[in-house]
GROMACS .gro file of C-alpha atoms in nm:
model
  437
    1UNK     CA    1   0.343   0.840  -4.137
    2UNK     CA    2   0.083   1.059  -4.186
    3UNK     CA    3  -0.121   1.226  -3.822
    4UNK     CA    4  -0.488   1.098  -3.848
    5UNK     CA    5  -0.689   1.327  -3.755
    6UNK     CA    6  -0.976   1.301  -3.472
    7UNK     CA    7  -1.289   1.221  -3.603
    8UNK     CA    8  -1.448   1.511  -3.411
    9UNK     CA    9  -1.179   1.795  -3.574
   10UNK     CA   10  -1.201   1.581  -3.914
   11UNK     CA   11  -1.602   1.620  -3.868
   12UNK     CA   12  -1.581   2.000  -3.809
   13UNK     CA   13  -1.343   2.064  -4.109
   14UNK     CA   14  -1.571   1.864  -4.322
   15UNK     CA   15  -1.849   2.144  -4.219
   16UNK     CA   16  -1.595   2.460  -4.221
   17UNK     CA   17  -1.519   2.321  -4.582
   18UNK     CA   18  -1.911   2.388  -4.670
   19UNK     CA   19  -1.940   2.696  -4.514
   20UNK     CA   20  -1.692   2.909  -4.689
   21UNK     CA   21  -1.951   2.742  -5.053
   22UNK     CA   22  -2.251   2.815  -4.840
   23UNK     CA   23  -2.157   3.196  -4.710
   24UNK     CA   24  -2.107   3.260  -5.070
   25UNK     CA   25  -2.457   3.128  -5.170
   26UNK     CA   26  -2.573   3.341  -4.916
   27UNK     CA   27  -2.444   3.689  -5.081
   28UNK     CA   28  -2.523   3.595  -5.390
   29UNK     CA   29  -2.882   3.509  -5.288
   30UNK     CA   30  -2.898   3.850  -5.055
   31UNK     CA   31  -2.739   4.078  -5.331
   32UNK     CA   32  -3.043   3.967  -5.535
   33UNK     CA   33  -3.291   4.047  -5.266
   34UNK     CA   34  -3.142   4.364  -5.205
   35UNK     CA   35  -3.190   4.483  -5.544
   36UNK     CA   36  -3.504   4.433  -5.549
   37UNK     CA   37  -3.564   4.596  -5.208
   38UNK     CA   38  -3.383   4.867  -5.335
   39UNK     CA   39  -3.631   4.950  -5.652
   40UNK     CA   40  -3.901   4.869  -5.373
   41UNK     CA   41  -3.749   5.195  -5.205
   42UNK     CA   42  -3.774   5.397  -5.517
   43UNK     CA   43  -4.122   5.304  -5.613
   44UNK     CA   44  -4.251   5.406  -5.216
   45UNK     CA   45  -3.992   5.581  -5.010
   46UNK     CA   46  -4.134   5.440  -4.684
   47UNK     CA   47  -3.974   5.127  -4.691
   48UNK     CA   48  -3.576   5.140  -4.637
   49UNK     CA   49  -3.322   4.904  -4.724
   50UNK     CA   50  -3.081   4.716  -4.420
   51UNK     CA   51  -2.760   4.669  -4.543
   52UNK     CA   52  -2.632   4.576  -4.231
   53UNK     CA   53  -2.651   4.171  -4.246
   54UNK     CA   54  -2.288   4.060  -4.177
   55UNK     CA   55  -2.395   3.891  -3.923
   56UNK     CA   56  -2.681   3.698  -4.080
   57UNK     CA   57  -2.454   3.567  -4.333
   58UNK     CA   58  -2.208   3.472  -4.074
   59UNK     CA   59  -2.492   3.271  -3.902
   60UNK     CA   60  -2.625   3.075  -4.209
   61UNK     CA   61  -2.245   2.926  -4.289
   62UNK     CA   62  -2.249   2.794  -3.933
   63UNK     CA   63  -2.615   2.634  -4.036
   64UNK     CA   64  -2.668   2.310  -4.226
   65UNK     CA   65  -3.028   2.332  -4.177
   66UNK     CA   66  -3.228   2.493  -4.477
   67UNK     CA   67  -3.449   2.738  -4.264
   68UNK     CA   68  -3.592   3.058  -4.430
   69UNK     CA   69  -3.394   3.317  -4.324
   70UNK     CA   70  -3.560   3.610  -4.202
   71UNK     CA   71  -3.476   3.964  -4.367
   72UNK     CA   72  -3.637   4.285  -4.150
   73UNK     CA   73  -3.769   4.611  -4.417
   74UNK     CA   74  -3.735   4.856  -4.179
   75UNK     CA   75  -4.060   5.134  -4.213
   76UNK     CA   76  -4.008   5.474  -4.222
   77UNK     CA   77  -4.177   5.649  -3.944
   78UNK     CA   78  -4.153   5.958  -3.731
   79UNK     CA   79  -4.064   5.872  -3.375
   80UNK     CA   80  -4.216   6.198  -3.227
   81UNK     CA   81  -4.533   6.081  -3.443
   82UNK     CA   82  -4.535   5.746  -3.291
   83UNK     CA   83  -4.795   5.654  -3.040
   84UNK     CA   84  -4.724   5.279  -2.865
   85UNK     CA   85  -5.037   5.135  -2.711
   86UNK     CA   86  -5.013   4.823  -2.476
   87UNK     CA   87  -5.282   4.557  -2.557
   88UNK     CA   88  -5.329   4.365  -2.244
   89UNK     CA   89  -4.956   4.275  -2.001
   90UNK     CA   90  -4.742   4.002  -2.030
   91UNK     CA   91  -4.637   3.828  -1.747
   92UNK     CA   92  -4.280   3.920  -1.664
   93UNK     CA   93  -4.086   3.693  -1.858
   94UNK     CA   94  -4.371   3.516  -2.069
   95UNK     CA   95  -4.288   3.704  -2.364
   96UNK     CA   96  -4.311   4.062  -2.500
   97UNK     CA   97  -4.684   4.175  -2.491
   98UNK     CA   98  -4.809   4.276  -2.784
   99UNK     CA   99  -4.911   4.646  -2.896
  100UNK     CA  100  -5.047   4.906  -3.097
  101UNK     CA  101  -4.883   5.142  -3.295
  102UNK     CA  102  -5.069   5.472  -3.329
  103UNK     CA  103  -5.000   5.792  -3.577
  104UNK     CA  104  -5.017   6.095  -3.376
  105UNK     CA  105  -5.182   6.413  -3.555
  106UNK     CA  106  -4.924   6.647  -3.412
  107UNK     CA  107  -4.557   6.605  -3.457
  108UNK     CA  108  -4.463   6.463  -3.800
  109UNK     CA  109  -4.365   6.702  -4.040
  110UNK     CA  110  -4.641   6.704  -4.401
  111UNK     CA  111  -4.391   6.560  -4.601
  112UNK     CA  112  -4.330   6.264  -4.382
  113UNK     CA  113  -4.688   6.173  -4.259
  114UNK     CA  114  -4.769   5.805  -4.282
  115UNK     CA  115  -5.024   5.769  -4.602
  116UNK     CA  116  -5.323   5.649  -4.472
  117UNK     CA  117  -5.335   5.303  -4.696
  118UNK     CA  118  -5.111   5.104  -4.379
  119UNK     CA  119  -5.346   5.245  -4.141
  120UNK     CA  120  -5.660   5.126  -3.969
  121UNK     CA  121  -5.844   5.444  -3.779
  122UNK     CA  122  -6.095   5.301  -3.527
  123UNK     CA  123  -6.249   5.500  -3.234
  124UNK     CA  124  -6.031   5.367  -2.980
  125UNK     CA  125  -5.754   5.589  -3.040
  126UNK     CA  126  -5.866   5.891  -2.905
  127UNK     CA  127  -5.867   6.235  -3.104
  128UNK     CA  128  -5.471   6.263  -3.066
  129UNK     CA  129  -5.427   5.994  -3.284
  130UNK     CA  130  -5.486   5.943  -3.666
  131UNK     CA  131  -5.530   5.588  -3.676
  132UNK     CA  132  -5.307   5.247  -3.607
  133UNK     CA  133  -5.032   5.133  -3.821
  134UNK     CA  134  -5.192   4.768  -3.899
  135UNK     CA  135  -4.973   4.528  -4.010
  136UNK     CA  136  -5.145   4.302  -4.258
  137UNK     CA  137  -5.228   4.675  -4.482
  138UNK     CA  138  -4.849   4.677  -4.468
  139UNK     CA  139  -4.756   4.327  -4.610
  140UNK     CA  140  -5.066   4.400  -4.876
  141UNK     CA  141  -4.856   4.725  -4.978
  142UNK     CA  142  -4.535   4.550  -4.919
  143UNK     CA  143  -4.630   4.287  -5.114
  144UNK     CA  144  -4.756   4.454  -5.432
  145UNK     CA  145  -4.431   4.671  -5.441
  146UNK     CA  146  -4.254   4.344  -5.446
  147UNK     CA  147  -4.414   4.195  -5.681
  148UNK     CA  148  -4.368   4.510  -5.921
  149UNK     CA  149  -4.012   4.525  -5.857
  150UNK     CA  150  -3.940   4.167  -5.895
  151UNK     CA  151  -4.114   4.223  -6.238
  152UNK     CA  152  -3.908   4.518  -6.313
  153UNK     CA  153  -3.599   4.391  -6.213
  154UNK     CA  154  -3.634   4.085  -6.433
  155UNK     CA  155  -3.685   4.269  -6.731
  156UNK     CA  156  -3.444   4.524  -6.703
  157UNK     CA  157  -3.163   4.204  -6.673
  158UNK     CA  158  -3.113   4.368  -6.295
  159UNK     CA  159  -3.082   4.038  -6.138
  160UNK     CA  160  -2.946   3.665  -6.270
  161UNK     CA  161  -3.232   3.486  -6.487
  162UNK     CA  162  -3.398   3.233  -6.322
  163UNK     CA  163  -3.309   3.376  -5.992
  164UNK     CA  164  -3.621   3.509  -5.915
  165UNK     CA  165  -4.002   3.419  -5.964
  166UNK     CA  166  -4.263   3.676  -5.819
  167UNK     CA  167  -4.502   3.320  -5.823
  168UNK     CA  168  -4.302   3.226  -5.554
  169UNK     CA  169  -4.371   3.529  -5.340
  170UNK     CA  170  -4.680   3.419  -5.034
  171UNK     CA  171  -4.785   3.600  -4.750
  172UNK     CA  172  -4.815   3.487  -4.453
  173UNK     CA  173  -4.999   3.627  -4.123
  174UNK     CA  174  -4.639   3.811  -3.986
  175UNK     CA  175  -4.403   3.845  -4.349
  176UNK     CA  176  -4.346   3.747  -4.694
  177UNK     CA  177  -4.196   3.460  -4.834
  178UNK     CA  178  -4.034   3.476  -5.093
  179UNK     CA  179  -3.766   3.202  -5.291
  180UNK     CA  180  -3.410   3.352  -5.402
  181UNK     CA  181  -3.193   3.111  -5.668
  182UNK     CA  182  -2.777   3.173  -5.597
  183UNK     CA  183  -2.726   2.929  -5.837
  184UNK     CA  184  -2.738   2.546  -5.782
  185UNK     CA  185  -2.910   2.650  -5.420
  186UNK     CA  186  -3.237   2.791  -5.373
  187UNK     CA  187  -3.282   3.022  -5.064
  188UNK     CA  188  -3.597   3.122  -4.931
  189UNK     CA  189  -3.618   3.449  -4.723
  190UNK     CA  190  -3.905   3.569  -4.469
  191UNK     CA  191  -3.965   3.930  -4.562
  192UNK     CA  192  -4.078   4.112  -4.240
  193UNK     CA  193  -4.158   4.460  -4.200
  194UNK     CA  194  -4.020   4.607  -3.877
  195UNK     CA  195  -4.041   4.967  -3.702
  196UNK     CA  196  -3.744   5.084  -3.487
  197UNK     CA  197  -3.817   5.238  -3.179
  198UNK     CA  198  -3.609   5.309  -2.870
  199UNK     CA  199  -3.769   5.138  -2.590
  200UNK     CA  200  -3.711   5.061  -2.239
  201UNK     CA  201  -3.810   4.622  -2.226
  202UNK     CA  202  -3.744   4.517  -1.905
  203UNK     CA  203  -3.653   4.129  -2.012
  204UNK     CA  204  -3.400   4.289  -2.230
  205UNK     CA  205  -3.229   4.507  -1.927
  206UNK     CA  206  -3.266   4.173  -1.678
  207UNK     CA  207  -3.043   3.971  -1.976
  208UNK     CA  208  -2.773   4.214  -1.949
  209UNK     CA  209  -2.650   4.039  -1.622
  210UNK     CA  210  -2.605   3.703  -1.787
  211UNK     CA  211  -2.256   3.593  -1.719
  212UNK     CA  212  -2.049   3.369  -1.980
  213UNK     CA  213  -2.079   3.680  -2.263
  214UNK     CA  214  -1.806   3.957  -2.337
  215UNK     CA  215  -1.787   4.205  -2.116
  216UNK     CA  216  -2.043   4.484  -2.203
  217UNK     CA  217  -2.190   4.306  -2.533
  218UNK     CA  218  -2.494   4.268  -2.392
  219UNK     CA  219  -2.489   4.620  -2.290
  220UNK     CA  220  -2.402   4.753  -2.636
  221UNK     CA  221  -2.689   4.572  -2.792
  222UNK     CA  222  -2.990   4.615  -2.539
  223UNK     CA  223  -2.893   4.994  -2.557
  224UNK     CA  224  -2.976   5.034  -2.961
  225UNK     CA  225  -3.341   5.060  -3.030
  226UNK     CA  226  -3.578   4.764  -3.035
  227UNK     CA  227  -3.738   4.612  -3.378
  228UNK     CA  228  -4.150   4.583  -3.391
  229UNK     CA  229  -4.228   4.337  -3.593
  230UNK     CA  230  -4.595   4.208  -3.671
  231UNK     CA  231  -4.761   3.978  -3.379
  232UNK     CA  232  -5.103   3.963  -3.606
  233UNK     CA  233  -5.315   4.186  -3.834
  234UNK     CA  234  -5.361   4.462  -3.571
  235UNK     CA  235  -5.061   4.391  -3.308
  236UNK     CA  236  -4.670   4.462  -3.319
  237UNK     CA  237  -4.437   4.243  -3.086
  238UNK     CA  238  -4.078   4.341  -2.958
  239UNK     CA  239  -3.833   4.131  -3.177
  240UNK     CA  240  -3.555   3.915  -2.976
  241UNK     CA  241  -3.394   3.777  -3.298
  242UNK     CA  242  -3.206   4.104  -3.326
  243UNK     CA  243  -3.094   4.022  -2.976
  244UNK     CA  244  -3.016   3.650  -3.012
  245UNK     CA  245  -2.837   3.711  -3.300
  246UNK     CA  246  -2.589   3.926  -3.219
  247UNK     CA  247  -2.539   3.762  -2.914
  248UNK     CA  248  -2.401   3.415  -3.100
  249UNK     CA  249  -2.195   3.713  -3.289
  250UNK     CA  250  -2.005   3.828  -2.967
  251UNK     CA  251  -1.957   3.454  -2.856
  252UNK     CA  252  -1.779   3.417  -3.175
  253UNK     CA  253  -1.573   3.691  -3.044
  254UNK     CA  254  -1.419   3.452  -2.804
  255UNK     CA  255  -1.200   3.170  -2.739
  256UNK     CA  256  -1.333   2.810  -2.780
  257UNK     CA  257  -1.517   2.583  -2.953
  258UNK     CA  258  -1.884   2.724  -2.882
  259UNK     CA  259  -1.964   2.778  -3.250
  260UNK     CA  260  -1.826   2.495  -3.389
  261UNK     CA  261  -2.023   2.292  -3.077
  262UNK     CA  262  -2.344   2.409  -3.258
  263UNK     CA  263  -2.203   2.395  -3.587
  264UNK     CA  264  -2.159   1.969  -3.486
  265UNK     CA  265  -2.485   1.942  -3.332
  266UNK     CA  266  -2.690   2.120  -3.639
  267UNK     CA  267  -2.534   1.892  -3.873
  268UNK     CA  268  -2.580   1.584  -3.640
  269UNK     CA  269  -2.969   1.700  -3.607
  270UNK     CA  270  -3.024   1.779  -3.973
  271UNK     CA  271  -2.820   1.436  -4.088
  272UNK     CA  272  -2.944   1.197  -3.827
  273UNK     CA  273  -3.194   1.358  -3.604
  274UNK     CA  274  -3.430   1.493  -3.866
  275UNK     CA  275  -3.335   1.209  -4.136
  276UNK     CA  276  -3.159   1.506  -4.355
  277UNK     CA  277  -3.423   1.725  -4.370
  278UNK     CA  278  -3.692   1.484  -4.392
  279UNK     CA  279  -3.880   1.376  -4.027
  280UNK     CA  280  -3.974   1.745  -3.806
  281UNK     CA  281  -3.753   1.787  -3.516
  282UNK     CA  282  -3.522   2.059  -3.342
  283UNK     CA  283  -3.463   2.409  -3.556
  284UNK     CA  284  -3.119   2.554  -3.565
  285UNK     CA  285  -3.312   2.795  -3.328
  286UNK     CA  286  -3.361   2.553  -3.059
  287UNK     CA  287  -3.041   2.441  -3.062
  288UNK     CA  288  -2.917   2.820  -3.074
  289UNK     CA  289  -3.086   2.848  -2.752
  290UNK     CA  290  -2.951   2.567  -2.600
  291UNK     CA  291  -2.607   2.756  -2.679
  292UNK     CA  292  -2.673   3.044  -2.478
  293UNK     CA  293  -2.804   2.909  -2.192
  294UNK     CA  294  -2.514   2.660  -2.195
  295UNK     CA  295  -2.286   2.983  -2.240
  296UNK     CA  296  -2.426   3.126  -1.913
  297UNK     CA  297  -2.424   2.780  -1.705
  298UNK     CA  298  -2.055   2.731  -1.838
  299UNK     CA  299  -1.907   3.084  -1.841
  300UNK     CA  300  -1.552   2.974  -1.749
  301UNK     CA  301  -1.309   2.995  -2.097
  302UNK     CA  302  -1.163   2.648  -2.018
  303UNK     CA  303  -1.498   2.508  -2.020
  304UNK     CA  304  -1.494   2.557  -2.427
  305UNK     CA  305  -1.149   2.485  -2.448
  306UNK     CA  306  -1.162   2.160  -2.582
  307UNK     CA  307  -1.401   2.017  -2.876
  308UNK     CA  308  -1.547   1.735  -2.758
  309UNK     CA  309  -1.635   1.882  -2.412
  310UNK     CA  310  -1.810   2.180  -2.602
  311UNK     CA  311  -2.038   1.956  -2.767
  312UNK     CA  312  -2.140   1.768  -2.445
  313UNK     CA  313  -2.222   2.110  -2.283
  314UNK     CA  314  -2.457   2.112  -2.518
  315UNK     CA  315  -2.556   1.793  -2.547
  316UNK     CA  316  -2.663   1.768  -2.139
  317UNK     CA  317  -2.866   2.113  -2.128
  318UNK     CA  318  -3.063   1.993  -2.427
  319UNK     CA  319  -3.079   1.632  -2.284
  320UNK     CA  320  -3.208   1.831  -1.966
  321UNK     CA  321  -3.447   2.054  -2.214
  322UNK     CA  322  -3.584   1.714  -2.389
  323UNK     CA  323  -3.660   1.506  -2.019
  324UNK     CA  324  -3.851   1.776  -1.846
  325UNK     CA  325  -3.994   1.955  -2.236
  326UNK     CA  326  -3.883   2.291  -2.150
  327UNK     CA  327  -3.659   2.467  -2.316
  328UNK     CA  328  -3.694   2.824  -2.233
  329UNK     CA  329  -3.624   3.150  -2.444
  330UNK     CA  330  -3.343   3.288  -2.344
  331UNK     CA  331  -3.476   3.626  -2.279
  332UNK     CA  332  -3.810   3.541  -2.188
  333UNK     CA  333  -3.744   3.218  -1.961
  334UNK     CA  334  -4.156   3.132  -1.876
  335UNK     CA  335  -4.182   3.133  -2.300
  336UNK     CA  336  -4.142   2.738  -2.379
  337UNK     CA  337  -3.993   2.672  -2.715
  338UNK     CA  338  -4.111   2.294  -2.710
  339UNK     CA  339  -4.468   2.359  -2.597
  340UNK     CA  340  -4.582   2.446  -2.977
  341UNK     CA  341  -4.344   2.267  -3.145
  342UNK     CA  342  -4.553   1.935  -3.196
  343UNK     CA  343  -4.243   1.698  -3.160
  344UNK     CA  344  -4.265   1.354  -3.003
  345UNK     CA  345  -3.999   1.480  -2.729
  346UNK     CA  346  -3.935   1.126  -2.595
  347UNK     CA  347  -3.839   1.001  -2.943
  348UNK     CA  348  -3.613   1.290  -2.970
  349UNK     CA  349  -3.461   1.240  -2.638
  350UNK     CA  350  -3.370   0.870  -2.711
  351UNK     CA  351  -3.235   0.970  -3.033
  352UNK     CA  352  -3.040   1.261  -2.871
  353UNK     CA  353  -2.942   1.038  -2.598
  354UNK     CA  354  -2.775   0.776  -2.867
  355UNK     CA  355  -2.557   0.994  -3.041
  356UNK     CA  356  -2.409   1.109  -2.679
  357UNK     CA  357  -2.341   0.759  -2.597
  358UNK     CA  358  -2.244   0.632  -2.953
  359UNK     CA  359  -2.122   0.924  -3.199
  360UNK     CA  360  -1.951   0.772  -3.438
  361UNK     CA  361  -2.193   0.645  -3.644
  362UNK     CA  362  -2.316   1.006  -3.669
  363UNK     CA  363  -1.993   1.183  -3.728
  364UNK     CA  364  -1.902   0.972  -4.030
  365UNK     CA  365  -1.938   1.220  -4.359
  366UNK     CA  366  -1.786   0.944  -4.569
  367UNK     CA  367  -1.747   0.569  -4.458
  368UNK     CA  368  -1.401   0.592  -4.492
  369UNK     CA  369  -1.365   0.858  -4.222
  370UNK     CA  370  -1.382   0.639  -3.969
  371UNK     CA  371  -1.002   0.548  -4.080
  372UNK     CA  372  -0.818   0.261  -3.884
  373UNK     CA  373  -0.850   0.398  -3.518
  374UNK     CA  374  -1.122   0.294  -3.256
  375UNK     CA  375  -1.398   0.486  -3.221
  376UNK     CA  376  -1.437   0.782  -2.991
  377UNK     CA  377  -1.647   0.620  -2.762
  378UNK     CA  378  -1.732   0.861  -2.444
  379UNK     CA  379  -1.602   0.758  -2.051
  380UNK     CA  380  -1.830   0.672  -1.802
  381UNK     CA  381  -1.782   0.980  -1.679
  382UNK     CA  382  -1.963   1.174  -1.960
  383UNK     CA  383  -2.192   0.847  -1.961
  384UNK     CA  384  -2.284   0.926  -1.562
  385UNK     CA  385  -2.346   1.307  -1.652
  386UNK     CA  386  -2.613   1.188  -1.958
  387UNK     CA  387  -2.796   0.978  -1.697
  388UNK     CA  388  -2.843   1.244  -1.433
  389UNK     CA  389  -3.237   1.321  -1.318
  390UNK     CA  390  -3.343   1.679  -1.490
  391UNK     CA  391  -3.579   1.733  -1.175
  392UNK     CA  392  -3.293   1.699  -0.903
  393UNK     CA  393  -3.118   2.054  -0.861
  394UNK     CA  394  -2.814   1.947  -0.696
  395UNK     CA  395  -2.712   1.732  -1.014
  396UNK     CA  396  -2.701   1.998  -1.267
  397UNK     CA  397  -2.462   2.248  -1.054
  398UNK     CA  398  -2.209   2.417  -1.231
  399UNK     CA  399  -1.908   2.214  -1.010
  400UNK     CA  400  -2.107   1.911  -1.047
  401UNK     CA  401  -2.070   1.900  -1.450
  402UNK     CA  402  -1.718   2.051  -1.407
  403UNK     CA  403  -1.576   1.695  -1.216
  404UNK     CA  404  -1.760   1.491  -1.451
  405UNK     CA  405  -1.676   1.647  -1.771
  406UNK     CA  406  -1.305   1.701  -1.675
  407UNK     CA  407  -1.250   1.389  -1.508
  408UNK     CA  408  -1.446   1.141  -1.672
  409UNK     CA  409  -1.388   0.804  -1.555
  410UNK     CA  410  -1.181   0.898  -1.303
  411UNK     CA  411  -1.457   1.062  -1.068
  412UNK     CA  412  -1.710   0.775  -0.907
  413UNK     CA  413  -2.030   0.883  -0.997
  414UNK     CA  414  -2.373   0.772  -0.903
  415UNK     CA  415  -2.542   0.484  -1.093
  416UNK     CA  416  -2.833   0.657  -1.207
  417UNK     CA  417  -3.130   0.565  -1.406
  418UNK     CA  418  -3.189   0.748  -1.718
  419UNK     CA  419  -3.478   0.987  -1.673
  420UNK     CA  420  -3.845   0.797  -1.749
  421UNK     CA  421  -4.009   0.742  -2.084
  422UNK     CA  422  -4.326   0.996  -2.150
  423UNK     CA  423  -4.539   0.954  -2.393
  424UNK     CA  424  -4.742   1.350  -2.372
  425UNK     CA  425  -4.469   1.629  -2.316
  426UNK     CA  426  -4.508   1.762  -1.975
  427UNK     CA  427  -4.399   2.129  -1.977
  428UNK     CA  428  -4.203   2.217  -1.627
  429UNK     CA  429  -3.922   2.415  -1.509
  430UNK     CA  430  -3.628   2.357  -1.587
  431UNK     CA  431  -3.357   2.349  -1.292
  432UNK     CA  432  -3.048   2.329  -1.458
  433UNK     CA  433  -3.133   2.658  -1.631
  434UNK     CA  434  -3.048   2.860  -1.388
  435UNK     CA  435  -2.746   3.081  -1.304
  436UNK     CA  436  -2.443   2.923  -1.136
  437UNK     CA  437  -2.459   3.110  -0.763
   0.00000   0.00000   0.00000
């Protein structure tokens, strides 16, 4: 007789299955944007080419979500030329404030001075200082050189035909946008200009202390320089997608089912939560987020070691993040990533909230997946822990989800009311985001 497989596993190999297709859609798709970035290098020297993107394509087979994917141009500047001008202060942990960059007069050799076409010279910046790198003069440059290479590329049979269209190309206030053809899927990348700098960003040295991470990644990667990417036409921002990136990279790096937690829960959003693409809702982003901060509140290895309780992790810090409409960045925790988002957060929560008590229905790629076994319907241990208040402290300790998760019904838990319907998202903190003591 042949072993049925659990719907959960037989749900995750019906995703790894795709993502072997979709990381080669992915190279195929980048090797075209590359070329052209390439001639873009040869037509202005200024802008480089990153060939380091393992990691991106590792992150868009875990993805069933179509997002654009975003692809940094790094600018060629000298660092002893570089002047970085504060514009206002951020409150610590409300996000990186934004800044100017200036040009210095002194420092960078003839040869390597920054033209003056990318920069804005106002009287603010002293007589030290040449003028401002501006960001929108750089996506207008940017954007003509792509638009030639595209053309050239094209016509010298450089690329696939019908792989790329320069009509597709817009700009937008911070990048470019432009739509890449790997065949039967059509990828469209966010083209975003970026300056490397070593900095010192204190939300970046307080993250290093996060537990539930390998020991020292978080060191490694705060300690390489920082990316400045464009905030608006004047203004440059400290990048955390660098960051967050490479973080989900080192969780990869170790045992469990972390990955393939998200991997279930971006499907289950894209297929049922967002109608397959159709109705806004959560980002793979979001959901990203809620991995990280789940990784940190659950740092233990046995805590991942089993599917199903991987994907309730999850499922209960984003049930928190959906009650009280905070979900906080993971490096800057006062930055809400639901307060702009313009998503009816009680509809989501309900919807959320259904899958946790009923998967099935959403982990069924084929009707004939079910097979002939009951469904995996959850213990009312699990249903206890989905119920729990998001204001009350005490409920979302570490130990607390630990007896519930690894007990289920065996543990007598409180019979608590599911948190109240709202009908305006109320944006507060967020007590179970906090560090187990």
């Amino acid at each position: 007789m042949a072993v049925q497989v659990p719907l959960w596993q037989h749900y995750l190999q019906a995703i790894r299955s795709r993502g072997a297709r979709r990381a080669q859609d992915f190279q195929r798709a980048e090797n075209v944007l590359l070329t052209v970035l390439e001639h873009v290098h040869r037509l202005d020297p200024r802008f480089l080419v990153d060939y380091s993107r393992d990691l991106e394509a590792f992150q868009f087979a875990l993805r069933t979500s179509e997002e654009p994917l975003h692809v940094e141009v790094p600018l060629r500047v000298e660092a002893d030329a570089l002047l970085i001008e504060e514009v206002g202060a951020a409150e610590a942990g409300d996000g990186p404030a934004p800044c100017r960059l200036g040009v210095s007069r002194e420092g960078a050799r003839p040869e390597r001075r920054m033209a003056d076409d990318v920069l804005s010279v106002s009287s603010e910046g002293g007589a030290g200082c040449r003028g401002h790198i501006a960001p929108s003069k750089v996506l207008r440059v940017l954007k003509d050189l792509l638009v030639a290479a595209v053309v050239h590329c094209r016509h010298q049979s450089l690329v696939t035909p019908g792989s790329l269209n320069a009509d597709s190309l817009e700009e937008k206030e911070s990048h470019l946008s432009l739509l890449v053809s790997s065949g039967w899927r059509t990828i469209r990348f966010n083209i975003v200009p970026m300056v490397r700098r070593k900095l010192w960003v204190p939300a970046l040295e307080r993250a290093q202390w996060m537990r539930g991470f390998p020991e020292g990644s978080l060191k490694r990667i705060i300690s390489q320089e920082a990316a400045l990417v464009p905030a608006s036409a004047q203004h440059w921002r400290v990048s955390t997608d660098y960051l967050l990136t490479r973080l989900l990279g080192a969780l990869g790096s170790l045992p469990g089912h972390r990955l393939d937690g998200l991997s279930i829960l971006d499907r289950v959003n894209h297929e049922s939560w967002r109608d397959g693409g159709q109705s806004p809702g959560l980002t793979f982003g979001h959901l990203k987020t809620v991995l990280l901060w789940a990784s940190a509140l659950f740092p233990a290895p046995e805590d991942w070691a089993e599917l199903q309780g991987a994907v309730y992790r999850l499922l209960v810090v984003l049930l928190c993040c959906l009650a009280t409409g905070n979900l906080p960045h993971f490096v800057y925790p006062k930055r809400n990533l639901l307060s702009d988002a313009g998503l009816d957060l009680n509809a989501l929560y309900q919807r959320v909230e259904r899958f946790a008590s009923q998967p099935e229905a959403s982990l069924r790629i084929h009707v004939t997946h079910l097979g002939r076994g009951p469904p995996p319907r959850i213990g009312n241990g699990v249903k206890a822990l989905l119920q729990l208040p998001a204001g009350d402290p005490a409920y979302w300790a570490t130990a607390y989800f630990d007896v519930l998760l690894d007990k289920g019904p065996r543990v007598a838990c409180p019979n608590v009311p599911p948190p109240p319907a709202r009908t305006t998202p109320k944006p507060t903190s967020v007590p179970g985001l906090q560090h187990p003591r």
